[in-house]
Coordinates of C-alpha atoms in Angstrom, one line a residue:
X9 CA 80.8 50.1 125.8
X10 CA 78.7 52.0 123.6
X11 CA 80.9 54.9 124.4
X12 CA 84.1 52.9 122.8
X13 CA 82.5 51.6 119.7
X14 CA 81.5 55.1 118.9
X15 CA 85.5 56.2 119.1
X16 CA 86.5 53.3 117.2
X17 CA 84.2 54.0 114.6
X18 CA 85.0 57.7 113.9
X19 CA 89.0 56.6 114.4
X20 CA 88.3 54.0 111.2
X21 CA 86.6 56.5 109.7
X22 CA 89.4 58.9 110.2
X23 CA 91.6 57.3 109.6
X24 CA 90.0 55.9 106.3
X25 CA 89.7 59.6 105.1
X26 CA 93.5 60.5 105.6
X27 CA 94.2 57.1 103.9
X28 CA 92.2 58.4 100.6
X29 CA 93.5 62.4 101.0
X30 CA 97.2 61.0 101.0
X31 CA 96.7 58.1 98.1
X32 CA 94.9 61.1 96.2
X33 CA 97.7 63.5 97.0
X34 CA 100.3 61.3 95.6
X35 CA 98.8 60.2 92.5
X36 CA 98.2 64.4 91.5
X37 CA 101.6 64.8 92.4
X38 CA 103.4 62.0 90.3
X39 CA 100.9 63.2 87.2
X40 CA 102.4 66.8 87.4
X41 CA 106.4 65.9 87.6
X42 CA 105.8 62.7 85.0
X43 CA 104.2 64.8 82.0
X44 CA 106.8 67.7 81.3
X45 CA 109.3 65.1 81.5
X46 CA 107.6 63.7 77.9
X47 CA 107.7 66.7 76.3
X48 CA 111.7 67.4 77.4
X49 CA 112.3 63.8 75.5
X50 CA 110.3 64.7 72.8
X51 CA 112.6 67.3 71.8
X52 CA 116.1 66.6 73.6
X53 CA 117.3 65.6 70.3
X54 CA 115.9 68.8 68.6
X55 CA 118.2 71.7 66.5
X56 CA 117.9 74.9 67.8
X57 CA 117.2 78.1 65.3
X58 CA 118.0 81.5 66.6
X59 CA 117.4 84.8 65.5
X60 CA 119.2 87.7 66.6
X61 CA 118.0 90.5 64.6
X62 CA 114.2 90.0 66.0
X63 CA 116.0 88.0 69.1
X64 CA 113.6 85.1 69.1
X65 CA 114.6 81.2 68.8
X66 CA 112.8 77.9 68.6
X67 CA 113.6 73.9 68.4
X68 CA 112.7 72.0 65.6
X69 CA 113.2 68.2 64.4
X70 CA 116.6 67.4 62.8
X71 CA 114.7 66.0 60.2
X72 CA 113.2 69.4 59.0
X73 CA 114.9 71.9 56.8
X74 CA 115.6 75.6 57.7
X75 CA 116.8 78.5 55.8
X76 CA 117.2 82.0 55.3
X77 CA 115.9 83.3 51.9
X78 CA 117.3 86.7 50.3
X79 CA 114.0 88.8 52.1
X80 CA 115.2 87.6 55.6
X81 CA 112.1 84.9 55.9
X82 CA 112.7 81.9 57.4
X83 CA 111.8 78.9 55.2
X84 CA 110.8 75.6 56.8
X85 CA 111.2 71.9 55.3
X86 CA 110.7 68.5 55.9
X87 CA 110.0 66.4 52.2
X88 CA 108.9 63.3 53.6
X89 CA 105.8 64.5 55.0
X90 CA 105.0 67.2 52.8
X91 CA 105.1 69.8 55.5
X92 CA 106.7 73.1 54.6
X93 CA 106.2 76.6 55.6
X94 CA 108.3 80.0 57.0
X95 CA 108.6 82.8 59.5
X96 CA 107.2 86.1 58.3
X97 CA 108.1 89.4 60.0
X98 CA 106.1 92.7 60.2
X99 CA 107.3 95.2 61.3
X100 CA 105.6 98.3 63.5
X101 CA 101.7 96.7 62.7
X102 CA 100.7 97.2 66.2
X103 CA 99.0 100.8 67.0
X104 CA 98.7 102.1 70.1
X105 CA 94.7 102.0 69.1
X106 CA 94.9 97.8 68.7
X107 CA 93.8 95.7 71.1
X108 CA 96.4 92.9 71.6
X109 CA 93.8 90.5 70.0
X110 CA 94.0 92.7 67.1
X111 CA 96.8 93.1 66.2
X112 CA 97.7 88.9 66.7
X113 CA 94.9 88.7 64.1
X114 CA 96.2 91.8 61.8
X115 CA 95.8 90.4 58.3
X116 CA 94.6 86.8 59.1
X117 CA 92.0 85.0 56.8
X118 CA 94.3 86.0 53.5
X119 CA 94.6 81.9 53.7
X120 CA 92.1 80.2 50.8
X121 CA 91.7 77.1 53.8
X122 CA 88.5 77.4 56.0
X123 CA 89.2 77.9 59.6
X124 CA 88.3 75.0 61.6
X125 CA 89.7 76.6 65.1
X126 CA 91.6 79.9 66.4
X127 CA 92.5 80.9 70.1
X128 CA 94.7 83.8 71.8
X129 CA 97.0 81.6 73.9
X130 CA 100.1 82.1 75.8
X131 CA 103.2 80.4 75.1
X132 CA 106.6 80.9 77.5
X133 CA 105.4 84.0 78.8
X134 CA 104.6 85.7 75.5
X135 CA 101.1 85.9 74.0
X136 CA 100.5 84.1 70.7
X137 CA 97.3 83.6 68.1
X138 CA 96.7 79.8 67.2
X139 CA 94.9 79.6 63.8
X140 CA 94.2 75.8 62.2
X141 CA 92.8 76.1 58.2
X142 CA 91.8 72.7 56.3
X143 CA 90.5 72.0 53.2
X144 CA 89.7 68.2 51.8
X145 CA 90.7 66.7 48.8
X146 CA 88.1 67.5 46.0
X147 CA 87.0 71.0 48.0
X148 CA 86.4 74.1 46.1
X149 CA 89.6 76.4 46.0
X150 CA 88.6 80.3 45.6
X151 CA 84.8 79.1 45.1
X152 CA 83.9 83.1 44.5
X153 CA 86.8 84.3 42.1
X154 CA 87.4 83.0 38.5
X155 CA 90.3 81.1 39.3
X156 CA 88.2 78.5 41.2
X157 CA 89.7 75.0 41.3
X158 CA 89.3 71.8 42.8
X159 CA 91.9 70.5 45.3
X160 CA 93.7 67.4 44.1
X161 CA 95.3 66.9 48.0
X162 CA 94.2 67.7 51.6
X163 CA 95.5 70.7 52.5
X164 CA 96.1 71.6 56.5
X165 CA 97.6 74.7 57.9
X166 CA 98.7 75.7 61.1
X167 CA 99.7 79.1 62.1
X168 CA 101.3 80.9 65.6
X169 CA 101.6 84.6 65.6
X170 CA 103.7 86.4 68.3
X171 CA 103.7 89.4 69.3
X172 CA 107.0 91.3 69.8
X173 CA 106.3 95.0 71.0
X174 CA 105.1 96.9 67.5
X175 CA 106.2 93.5 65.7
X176 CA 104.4 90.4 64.8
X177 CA 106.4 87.0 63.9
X178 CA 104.0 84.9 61.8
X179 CA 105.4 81.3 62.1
X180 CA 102.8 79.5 59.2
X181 CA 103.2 75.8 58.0
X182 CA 101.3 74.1 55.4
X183 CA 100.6 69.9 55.3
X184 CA 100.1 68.4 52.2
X185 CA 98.5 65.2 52.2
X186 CA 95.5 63.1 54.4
X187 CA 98.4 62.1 56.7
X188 CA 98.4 65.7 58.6
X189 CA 97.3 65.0 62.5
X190 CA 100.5 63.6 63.7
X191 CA 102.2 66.9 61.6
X192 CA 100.2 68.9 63.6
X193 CA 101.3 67.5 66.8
X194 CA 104.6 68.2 66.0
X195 CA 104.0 71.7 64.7
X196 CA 102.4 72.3 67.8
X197 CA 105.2 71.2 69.5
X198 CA 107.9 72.9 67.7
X199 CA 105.5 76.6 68.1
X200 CA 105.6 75.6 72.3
X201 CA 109.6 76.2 72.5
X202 CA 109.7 80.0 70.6
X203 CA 110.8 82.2 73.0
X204 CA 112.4 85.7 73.3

């Protein structure tokens, strides 16, 4: 008798363990397919720009602007959020003396904004140098130099850097206004679909 309730209890128990394991298994696996299928709506309805000279492309919102200057940089629009920016290119920085994390970060800081956060970060298979700057309305522009001023507007920039063998593509965009976190979202966004 004593023999029996043992079984039955480690069968309950058992049986309560590959109960929780399976329940577990299946909520982990519907929280990996449902999240990229956000994202892909986020930006179904995106334009596409394509480079063919430095053989990169990216989506963007068909609300922003984008065009190519006379100096081949890629200027980047969208009025009714005071967002604007562009795509640098320079050429042959990397040496073969550079560290990858050097040359991602070759000539970053010439930005007046404070950096709040940077990270080396890889983005579809290419690595990539996140930098966000941001200054407050009524901050101290230049504080050191004799053109100090006083910022009238919140100023927020976010800036991506790839790395293309010797190459760097600086994709920099600038948020006027206290309205800049959901901008930022969407920058971030937009930066997530370069690829080569």
């Amino acid at each position: 008798m004593k023999n029996h309730r043992y079984y039955r209890e480690q069968l309950f128990f058992l049986s309560l363990v590959l109960s929780l394991f399976f329940f577990v298994g299946c909520n982990k696996e519907e929280a990996k397919t449902t999240e990229p299928a956000v994202n892909n709506d986020n930006t179904a309805d995106w334009q596409t720009y394509r480079n063919e000279e430095y053989g990169f492309e990216f989506k963007y919102p068909k609300e922003w602007e984008v065009t190519v200057n006379d100096a081949d940089t890629v200027l980047i629009r969208y009025r009714e959020s005071g967002l604007h920016g562009k795509i640098v290119f320079r050429e042959n920085v990397v040496t073969e003396n550079m560290t990858t994390e050097e040359a991602l970060k070759f000539e970053d800081g010439r930005s007046a904004l404070s950096l709040v956060s940077d990270k080396i970060i890889e983005i579809n298979g290419l690595t990539a140098y996140r930098a966000l700057r941001h200054e407050e309305k009524g901050s101290l522009m230049y504080p050191n130099s004799d053109n100090a001023d006083v910022l009238d507007i919140t100023l927020t920039a976010v800036e991506y850097t790839y790395l293309n063998s010797n190459d760097l593509i600086r994709f920099w965009i600038q948020i006027d206004g206290d309205d800049y976190e959901q901008s930022i979202k969407i920058v971030d966004a937009v930066a997530n679909t370069f690829s080569q």
